[in-house]
Coordinates of C-alpha atoms in Angstrom, one line a residue:
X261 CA 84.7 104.8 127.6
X262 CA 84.9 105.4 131.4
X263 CA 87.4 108.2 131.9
X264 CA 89.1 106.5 135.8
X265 CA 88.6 102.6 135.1
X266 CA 89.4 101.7 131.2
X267 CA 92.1 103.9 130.3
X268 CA 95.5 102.4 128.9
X269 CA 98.4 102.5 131.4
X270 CA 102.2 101.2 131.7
X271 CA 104.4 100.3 128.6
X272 CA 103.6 96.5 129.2
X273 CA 100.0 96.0 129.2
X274 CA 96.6 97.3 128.9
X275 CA 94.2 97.7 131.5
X276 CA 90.5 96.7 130.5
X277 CA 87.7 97.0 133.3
X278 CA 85.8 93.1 133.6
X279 CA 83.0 95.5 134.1
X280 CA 82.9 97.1 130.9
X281 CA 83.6 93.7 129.3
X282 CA 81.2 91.0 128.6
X283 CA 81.7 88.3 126.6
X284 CA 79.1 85.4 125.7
X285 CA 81.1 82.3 124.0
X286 CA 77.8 80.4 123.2
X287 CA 76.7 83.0 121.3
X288 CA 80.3 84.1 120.3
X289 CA 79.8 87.6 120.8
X290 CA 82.3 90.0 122.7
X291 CA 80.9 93.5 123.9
X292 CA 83.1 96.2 124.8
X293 CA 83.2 99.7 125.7
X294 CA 87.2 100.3 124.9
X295 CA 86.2 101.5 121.6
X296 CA 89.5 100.7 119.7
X297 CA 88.9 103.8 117.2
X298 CA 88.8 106.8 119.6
X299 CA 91.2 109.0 119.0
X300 CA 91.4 111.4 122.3
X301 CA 91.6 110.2 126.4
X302 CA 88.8 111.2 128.2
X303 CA 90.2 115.0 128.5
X304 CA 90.0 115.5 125.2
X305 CA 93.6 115.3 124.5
X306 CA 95.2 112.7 121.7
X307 CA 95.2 109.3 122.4
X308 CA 98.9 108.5 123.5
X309 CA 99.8 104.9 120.9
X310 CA 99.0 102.2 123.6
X311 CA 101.0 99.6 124.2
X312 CA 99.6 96.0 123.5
X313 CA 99.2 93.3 126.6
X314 CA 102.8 91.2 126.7
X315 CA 102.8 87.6 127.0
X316 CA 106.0 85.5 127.9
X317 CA 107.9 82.5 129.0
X318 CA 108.2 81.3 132.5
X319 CA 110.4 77.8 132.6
X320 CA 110.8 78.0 128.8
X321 CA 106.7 77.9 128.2
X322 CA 104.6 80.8 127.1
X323 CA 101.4 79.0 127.9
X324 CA 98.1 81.6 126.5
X325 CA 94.4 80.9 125.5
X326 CA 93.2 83.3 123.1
X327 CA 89.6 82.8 121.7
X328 CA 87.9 83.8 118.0
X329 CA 84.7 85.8 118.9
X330 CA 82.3 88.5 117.4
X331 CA 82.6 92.2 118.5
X332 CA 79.3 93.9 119.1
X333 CA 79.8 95.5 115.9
X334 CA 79.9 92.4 114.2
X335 CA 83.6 92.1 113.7
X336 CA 85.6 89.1 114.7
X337 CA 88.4 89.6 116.9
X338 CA 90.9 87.6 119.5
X339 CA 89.9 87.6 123.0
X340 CA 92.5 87.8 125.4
X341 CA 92.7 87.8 128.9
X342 CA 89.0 89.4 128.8
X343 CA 89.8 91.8 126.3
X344 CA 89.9 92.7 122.4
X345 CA 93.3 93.5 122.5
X346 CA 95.7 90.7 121.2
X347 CA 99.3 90.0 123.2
X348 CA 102.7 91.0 121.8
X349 CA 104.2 87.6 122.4
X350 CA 107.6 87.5 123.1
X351 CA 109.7 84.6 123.6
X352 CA 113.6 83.5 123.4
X353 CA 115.3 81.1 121.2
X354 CA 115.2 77.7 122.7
X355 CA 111.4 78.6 124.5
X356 CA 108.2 76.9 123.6
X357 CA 105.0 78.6 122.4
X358 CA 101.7 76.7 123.3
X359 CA 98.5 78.4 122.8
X360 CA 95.0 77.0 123.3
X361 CA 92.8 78.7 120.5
X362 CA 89.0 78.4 120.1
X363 CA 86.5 79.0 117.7
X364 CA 83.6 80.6 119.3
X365 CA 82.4 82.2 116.4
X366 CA 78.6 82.1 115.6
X367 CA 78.1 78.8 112.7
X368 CA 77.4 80.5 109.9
X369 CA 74.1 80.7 108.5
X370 CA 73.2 78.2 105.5
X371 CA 73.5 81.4 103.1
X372 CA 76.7 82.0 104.2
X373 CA 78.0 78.8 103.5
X374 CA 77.3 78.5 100.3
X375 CA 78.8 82.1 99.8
X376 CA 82.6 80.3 101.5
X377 CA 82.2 82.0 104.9
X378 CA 82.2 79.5 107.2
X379 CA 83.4 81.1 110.1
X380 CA 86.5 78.1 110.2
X381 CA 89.8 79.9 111.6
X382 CA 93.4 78.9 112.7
X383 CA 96.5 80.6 112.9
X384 CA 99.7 81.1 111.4
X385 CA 102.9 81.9 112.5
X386 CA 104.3 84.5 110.0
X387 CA 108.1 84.4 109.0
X388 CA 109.0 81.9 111.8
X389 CA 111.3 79.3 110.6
X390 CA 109.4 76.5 112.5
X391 CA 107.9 73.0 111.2
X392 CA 104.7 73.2 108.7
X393 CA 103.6 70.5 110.6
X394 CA 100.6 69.8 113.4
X395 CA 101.1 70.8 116.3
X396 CA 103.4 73.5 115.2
X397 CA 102.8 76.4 111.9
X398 CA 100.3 74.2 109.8
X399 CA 97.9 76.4 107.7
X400 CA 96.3 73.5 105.8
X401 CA 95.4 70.7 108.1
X402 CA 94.7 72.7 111.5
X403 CA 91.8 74.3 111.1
X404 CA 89.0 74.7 113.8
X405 CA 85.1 75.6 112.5
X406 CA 83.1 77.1 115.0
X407 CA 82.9 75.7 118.7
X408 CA 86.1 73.8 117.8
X409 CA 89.9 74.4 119.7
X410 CA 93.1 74.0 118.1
X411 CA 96.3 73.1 120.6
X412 CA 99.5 74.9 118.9
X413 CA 102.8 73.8 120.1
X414 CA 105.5 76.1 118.2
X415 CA 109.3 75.4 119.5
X416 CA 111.6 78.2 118.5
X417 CA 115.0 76.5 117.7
X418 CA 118.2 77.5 119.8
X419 CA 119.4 79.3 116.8
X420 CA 116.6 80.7 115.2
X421 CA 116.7 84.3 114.4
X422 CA 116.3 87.4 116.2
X423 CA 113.2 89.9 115.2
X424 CA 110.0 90.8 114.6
X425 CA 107.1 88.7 113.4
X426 CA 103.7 88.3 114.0
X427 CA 101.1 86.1 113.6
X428 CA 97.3 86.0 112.4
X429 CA 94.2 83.7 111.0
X430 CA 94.8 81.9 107.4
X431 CA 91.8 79.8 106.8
X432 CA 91.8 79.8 102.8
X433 CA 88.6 81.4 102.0
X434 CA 88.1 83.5 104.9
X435 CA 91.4 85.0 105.6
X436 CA 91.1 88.4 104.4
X437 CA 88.3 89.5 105.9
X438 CA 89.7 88.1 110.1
X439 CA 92.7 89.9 109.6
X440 CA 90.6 93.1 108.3
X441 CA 88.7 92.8 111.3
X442 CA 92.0 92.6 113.2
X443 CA 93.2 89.3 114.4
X444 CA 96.2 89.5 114.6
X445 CA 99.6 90.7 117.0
X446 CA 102.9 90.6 117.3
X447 CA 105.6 88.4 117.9
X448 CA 109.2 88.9 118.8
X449 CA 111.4 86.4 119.1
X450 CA 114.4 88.0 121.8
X451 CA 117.9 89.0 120.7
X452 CA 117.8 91.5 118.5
X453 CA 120.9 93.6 120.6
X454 CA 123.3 91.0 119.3
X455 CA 123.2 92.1 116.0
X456 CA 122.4 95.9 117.0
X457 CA 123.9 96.7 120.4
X458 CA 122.5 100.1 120.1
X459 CA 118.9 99.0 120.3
X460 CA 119.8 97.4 124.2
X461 CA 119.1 100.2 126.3
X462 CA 116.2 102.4 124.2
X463 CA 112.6 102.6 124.6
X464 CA 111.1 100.4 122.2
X465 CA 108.0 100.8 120.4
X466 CA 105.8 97.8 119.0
X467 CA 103.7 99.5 116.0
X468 CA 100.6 97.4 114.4
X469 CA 99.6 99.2 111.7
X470 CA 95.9 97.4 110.7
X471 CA 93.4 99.1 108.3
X472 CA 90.2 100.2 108.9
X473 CA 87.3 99.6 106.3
X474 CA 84.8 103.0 106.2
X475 CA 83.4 101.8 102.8
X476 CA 80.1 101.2 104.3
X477 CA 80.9 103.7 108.0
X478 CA 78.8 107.0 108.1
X479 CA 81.9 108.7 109.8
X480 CA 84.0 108.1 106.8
X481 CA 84.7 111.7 106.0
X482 CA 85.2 112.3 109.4
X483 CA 88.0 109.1 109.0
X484 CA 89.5 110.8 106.2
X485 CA 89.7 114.3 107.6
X486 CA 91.2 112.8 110.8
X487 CA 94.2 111.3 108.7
X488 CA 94.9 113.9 106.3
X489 CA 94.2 111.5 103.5
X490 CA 95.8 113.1 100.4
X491 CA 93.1 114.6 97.9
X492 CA 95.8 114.4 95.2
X493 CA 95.8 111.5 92.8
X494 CA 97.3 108.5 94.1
X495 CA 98.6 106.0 91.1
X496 CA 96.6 104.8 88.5
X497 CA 93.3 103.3 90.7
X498 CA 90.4 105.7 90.8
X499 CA 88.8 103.7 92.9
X500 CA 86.9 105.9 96.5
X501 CA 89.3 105.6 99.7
X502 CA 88.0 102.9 101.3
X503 CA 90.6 102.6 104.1
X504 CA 92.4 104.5 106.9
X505 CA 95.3 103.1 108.8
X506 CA 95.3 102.4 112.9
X507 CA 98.6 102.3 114.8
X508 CA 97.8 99.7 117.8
X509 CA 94.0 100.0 117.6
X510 CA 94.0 104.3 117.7
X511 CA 93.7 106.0 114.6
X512 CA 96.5 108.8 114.6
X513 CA 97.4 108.3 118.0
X514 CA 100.4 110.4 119.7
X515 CA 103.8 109.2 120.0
X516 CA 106.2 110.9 122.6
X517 CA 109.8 111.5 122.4
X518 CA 112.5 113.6 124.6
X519 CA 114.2 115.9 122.3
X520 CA 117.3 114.0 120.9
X521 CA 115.9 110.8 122.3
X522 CA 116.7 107.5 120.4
X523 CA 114.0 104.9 120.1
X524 CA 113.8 101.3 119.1
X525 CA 110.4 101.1 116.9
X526 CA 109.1 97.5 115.7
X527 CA 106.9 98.2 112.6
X528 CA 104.4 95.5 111.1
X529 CA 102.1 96.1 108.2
X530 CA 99.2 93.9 109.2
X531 CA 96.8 95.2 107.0
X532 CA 95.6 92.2 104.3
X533 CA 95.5 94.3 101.4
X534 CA 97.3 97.8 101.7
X535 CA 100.7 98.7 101.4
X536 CA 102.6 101.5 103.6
X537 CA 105.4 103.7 102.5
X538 CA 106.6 105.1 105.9
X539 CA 108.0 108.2 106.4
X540 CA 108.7 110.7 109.4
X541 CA 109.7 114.4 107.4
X542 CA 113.1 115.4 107.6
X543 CA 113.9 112.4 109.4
X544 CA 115.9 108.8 108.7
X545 CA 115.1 105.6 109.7
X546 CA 118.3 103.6 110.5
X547 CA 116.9 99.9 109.7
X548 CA 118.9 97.3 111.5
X549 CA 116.1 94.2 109.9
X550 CA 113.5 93.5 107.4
X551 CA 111.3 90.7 108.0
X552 CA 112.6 89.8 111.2
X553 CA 116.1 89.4 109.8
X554 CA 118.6 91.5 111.5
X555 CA 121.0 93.0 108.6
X556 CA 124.2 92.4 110.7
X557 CA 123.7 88.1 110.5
X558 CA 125.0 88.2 107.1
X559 CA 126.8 92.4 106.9
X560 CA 128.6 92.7 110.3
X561 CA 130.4 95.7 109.0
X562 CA 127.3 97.4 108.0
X563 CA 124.7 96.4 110.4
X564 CA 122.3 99.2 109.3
X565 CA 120.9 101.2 106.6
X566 CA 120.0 104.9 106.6
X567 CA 116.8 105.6 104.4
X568 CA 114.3 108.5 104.1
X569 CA 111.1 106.4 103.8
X570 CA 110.7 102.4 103.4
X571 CA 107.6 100.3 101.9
X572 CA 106.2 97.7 103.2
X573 CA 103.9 95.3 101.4
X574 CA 100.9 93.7 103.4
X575 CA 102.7 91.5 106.1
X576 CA 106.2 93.6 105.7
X577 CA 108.1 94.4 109.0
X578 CA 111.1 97.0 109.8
X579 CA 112.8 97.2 112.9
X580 CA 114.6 100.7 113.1
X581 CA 116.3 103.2 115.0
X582 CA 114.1 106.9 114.9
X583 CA 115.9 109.6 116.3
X584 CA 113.9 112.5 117.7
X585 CA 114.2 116.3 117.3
X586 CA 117.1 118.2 119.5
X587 CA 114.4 120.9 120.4
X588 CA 110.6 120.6 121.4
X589 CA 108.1 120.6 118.5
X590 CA 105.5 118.4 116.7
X591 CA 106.3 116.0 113.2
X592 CA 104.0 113.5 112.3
X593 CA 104.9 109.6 110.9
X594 CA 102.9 109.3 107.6
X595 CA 102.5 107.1 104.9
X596 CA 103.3 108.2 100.9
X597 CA 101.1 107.2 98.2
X598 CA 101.5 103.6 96.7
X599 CA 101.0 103.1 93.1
X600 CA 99.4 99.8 93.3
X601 CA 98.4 99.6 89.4
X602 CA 95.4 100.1 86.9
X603 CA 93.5 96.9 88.7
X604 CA 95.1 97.7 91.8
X605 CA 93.0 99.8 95.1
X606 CA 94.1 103.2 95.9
X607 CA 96.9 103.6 98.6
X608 CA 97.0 107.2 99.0
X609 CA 99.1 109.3 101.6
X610 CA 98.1 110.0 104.9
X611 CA 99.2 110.5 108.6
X612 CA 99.7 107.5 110.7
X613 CA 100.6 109.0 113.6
X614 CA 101.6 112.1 115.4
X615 CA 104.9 112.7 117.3
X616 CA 105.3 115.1 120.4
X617 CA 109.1 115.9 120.8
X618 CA 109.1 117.0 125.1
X619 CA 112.6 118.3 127.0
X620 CA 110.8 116.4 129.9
X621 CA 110.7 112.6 130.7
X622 CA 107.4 111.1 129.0
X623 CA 105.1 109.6 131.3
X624 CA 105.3 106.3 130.1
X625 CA 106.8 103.6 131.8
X626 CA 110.6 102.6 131.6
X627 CA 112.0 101.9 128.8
X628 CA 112.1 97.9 127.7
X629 CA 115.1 96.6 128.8
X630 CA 116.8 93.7 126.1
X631 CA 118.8 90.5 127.0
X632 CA 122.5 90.6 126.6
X633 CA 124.1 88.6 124.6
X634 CA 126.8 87.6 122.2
X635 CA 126.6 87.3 118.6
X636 CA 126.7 83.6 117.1
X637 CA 128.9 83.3 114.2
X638 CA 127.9 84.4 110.9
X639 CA 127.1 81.3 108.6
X640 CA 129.1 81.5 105.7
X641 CA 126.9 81.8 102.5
X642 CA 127.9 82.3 98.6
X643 CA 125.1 83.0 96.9
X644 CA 126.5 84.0 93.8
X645 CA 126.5 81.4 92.2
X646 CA 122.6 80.7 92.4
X647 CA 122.1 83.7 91.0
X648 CA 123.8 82.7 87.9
X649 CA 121.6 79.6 87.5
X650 CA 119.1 79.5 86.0
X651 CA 116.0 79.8 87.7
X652 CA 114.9 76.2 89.6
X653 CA 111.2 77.4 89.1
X654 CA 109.2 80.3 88.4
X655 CA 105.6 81.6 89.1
X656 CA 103.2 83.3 87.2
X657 CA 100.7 85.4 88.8
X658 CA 97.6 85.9 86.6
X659 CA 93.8 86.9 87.4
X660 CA 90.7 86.9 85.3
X661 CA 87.1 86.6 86.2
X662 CA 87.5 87.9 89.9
X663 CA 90.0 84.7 90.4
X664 CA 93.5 84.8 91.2
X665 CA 96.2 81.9 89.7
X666 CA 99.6 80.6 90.1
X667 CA 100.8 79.1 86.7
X668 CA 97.2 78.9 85.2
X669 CA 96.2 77.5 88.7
X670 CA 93.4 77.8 91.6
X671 CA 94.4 77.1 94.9
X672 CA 92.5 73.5 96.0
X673 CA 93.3 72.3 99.5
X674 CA 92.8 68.4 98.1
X675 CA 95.6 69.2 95.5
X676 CA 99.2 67.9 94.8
X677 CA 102.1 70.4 95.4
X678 CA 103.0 72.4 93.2
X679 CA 107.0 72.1 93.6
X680 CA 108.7 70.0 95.7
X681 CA 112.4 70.5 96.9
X682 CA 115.1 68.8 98.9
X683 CA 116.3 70.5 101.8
X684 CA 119.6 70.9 102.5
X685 CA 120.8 74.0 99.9
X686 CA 119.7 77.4 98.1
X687 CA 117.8 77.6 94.7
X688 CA 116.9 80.0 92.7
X689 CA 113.1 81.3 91.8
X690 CA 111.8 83.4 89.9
X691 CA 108.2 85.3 90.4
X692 CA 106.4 86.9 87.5
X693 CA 103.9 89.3 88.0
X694 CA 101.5 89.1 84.6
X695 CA 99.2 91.5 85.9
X696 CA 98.0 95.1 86.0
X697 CA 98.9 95.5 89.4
X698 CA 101.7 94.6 92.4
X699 CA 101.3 91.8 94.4
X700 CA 103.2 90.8 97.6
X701 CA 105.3 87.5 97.7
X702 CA 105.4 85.5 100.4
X703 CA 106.4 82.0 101.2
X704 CA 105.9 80.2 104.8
X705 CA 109.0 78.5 106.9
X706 CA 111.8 80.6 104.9
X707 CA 113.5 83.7 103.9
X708 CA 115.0 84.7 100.8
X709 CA 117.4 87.4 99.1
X710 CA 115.7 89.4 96.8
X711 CA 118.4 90.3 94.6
X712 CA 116.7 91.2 90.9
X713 CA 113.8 93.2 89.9
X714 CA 112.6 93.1 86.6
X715 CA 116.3 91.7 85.1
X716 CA 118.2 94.7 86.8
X717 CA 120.2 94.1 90.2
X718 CA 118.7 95.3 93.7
X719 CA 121.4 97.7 94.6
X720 CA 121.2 96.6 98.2
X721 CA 119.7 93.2 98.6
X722 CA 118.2 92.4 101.7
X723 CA 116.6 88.8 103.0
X724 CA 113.2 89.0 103.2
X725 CA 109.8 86.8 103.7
X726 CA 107.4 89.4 101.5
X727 CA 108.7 91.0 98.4
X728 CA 106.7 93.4 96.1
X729 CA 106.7 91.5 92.3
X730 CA 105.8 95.1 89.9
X731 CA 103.0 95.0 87.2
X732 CA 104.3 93.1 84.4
X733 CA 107.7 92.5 86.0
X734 CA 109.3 89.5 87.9
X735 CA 111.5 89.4 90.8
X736 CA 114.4 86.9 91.2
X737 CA 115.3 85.6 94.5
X738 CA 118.0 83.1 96.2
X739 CA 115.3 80.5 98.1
X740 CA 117.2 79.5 101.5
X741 CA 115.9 76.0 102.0
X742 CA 118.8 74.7 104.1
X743 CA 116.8 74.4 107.2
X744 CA 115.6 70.7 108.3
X745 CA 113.5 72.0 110.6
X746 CA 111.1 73.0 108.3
X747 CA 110.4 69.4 106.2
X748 CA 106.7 69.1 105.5
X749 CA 104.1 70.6 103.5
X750 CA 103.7 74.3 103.2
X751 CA 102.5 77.0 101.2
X752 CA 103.4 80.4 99.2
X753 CA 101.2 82.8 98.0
X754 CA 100.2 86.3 97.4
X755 CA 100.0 87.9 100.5
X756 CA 96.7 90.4 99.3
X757 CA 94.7 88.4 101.1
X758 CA 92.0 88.8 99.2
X759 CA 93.9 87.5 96.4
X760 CA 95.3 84.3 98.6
X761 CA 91.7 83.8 99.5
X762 CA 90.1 83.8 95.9
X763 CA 93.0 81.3 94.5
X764 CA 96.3 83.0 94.5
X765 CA 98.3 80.4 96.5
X766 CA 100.1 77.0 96.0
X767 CA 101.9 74.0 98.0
X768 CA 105.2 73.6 98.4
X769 CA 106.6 70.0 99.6
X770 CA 110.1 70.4 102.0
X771 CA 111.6 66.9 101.4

């Protein structure tokens, strides 16, 4: 890295030099010198967490091109502007999101092929409630094989909600291993103030945590060192540590805060196949939404929740409130272990990121200033009564024979839907896990309230787009289908990606 021309600078963007950027599209290969791993600026001092590029709106259009190439190293990624890094896109309510996207990823090799990897790719816009239908979040007909484009045309309604969400690849078959590689960003769709005023005037924090595969890397122990990976027993999986977490491309960079200082921080698990259990010590996070679902839409009186630590499954977002230290000093965010099962991969404890607490001003730029806004009314919703029913439809999760099912099925992109449903109301569903180890629900278009885990009550429900199901358990949930924007075919599935790639997902129809 050159120490005066690549470096990372404002809270808004990212600088990276044309000159130490080069990037061949027929041979769909992107070389670069911002080496996304380092960990310390070219004094030798901790990598500050960089902020990524920001994309938005000008006349209601967020207009991008982003571009599926190869690292030098091998590893796909989005191109962007000339860089590796992908944009935080954020948009309003009402605002249109068109994005050019092509394929120039190398064809695969007749070996490859036959092994699934075909280098296809597309994208998907996760938790927004937009139609599964071309031009907008379709996962099953859009796809682009190499030296092919895809034109996206995603319109967020006037009343969609408020959040954080993000987006990434999810050709069946070769999902996992893009969004391992990192392809993926953010996505915030504007408002979130109206639901927690005291987010409006804080410096806010966008936080991609990815994970970082040093199964095969010589510099694993090094890896491992770096994040203090726990030594202890993690769970049942014996299995060797075969990933460390990034926080926006930097592994354990530093975050800065004035002593007492109050910041907004965005939070996505984008890893495709680890979970995070987020902590900072002797702190509380004051969550004002899961999932991109502000808390105070449907509990005005209570628009947040104090908690020590929360989990988030692969795909799992939490927007809170982190207060700083009242003196100067040093704490650390970390993840805790995740017992993941007997079948499951280890998810031990380690440091995601440090935390600087200053007296004086950090040297970032100004903090991000929110729209203001008022609050649109509540909708009314009784859900009680769907809880009562009896469960509209249930899934089983099962594996065997390195394959993963839904009720005793394989995933075929040729195949009928598995349930259909009208919109227009609520229903309840019921997931059961009938495995040795957790897997992450999630269904496209919609939210849901988790509100029963293994036949006892959630003691604080929340609405959600990813819910852990336990080994051998079942979690019931209230299915919001009232939307008519989202009529069309779609898709659940296990968000493990692995496990979504090797089977583990189904079609739903919206009629």
């Amino acid at each position: 890295m050159v120490c005066n021309r690549g470096a990372f600078i404002g809270s808004a963007r990212v600088a990276v030099l044309r000159e130490t950027v080069a990037w061949r599209a027929a041979a769909g290969v992107l070389v670069t010198t911002a080496a996304a791993l380092l960990t310390t600026d070219c004094g030798g001092r901790p990598r500050a967490v960089p902020d990524p590029p920001v994309v938005r709106a000008h006349n209601g259009l967020a207009a991008i091109t982003m571009t599926a190439a190869h690292r030098a190293d091998g590893r796909a990624a989005f191109v962007f502007n000339g860089g590796d890094v992908p944009p935080t896109i954020r948009i309003e309510p009402g605002e249109t999101l068109a994005i050019h996207y092509v394929n120039a990823l190398p064809a695969a090799a007749p070996s490859a092929a036959h092994n699934g990897q075909m280098n296809m790719s597309n994208l998907h816009f996760h938790g927004l409630s937009v139609s599964p239908d071309r031009p907008q979040d379709d996962v099953l007909d859009m796809m682009a094989m190499p030296g092919q484009a895809l034109d996206y045309t995603v319109t967020i309604p006037p009343d969609h909600l408020p959040g954080l969400f993000w987006y990434h690849t999810h050709p069946h078959g070769e999902s996992y291993q893009q969004v391992l590689d990192g392809m993926s960003g953010a996505l915030i769709v504007e408002g979130i103030e109206r639901y927690a005023p005291a987010v409006q005037s804080m410096r806010e924090r966008v936080l991609i945590i990815r994970a970082d595969d040093i199964e095969h890397d010589p510099r694993a122990s090094a890896k491992r060192a770096r994040v203090e990976v726990e030594r202890s027993p993690c769970g049942e999986s014996h299995d060797p540590v075969d990933r460390v977490f990034t926080v926006n491309g930097v592994m354990r960079p530093e975050i800065e805060m004035r002593a007492g200082e109050r910041q907004f921080w965005r939070i996505v698990n984008a890893a495709p196949d680890r979970y995070v259990d987020i902590e900072v010590p002797h702190q509380r996070f004051e969550i004002v939404a899961y999932d991109g679902f502000p808390i105070g839409y449907r509990d005005r009186a209570e628009p947040a929740r104090f908690i020590n630590h929360v989990l988030l499954p692969p795909a799992g977002r939490v927007e809170a409130i982190v207060t700083a230290s009242t003196g100067e000093g040093r704490s650390v965010v970390r993840t805790r272990c995740v017992d993941t099962g007997i079948d499951g991969d280890p998810n031990p404890g380690m440091v995601l990121a440090d935390i600087v607490f200053r007296q004086a001003a950090p040297s970032v730029a100004a903090d991000v200033q929110l729209p203001r806004s008022q609050p649109p009314p509540i909708a009314a919703v009784d859900v009680g009564a769907v809880e009562r029913a009896p469960a509209a439809f249930t899934a089983v999760f099962t594996e065997g024979d390195h394959r993963f099912y839904i009720n005793g099925r394989l995933f075929s992109p040729d195949g009928a839907p598995v349930v259909r449903t009208k919109i227009g109301h609520f229903e309840h569903w019921r997931i059961v896990n009938d495995t040795r180890e957790i897997h992450p629900f999630h269904i496209h278009q919609t939210h849901f309230l988790a509100f029963m885990e293994s036949d006892r009550l959630i003691r604080d429900p929340q609405w959600l787009d990813t819910v852990n199901v336990p080994v051998g358990g079942s979690v019931d949930l209230v299915m919001d289908f009232t939307d008519p924007v989202i009529r069309g075919m779609s898709v659940f599935h296990c968000h493990l990606l692995n496990h979504e790639d090797k089977g583990m997902m189904a079609k739903i129809l919206f009629e």
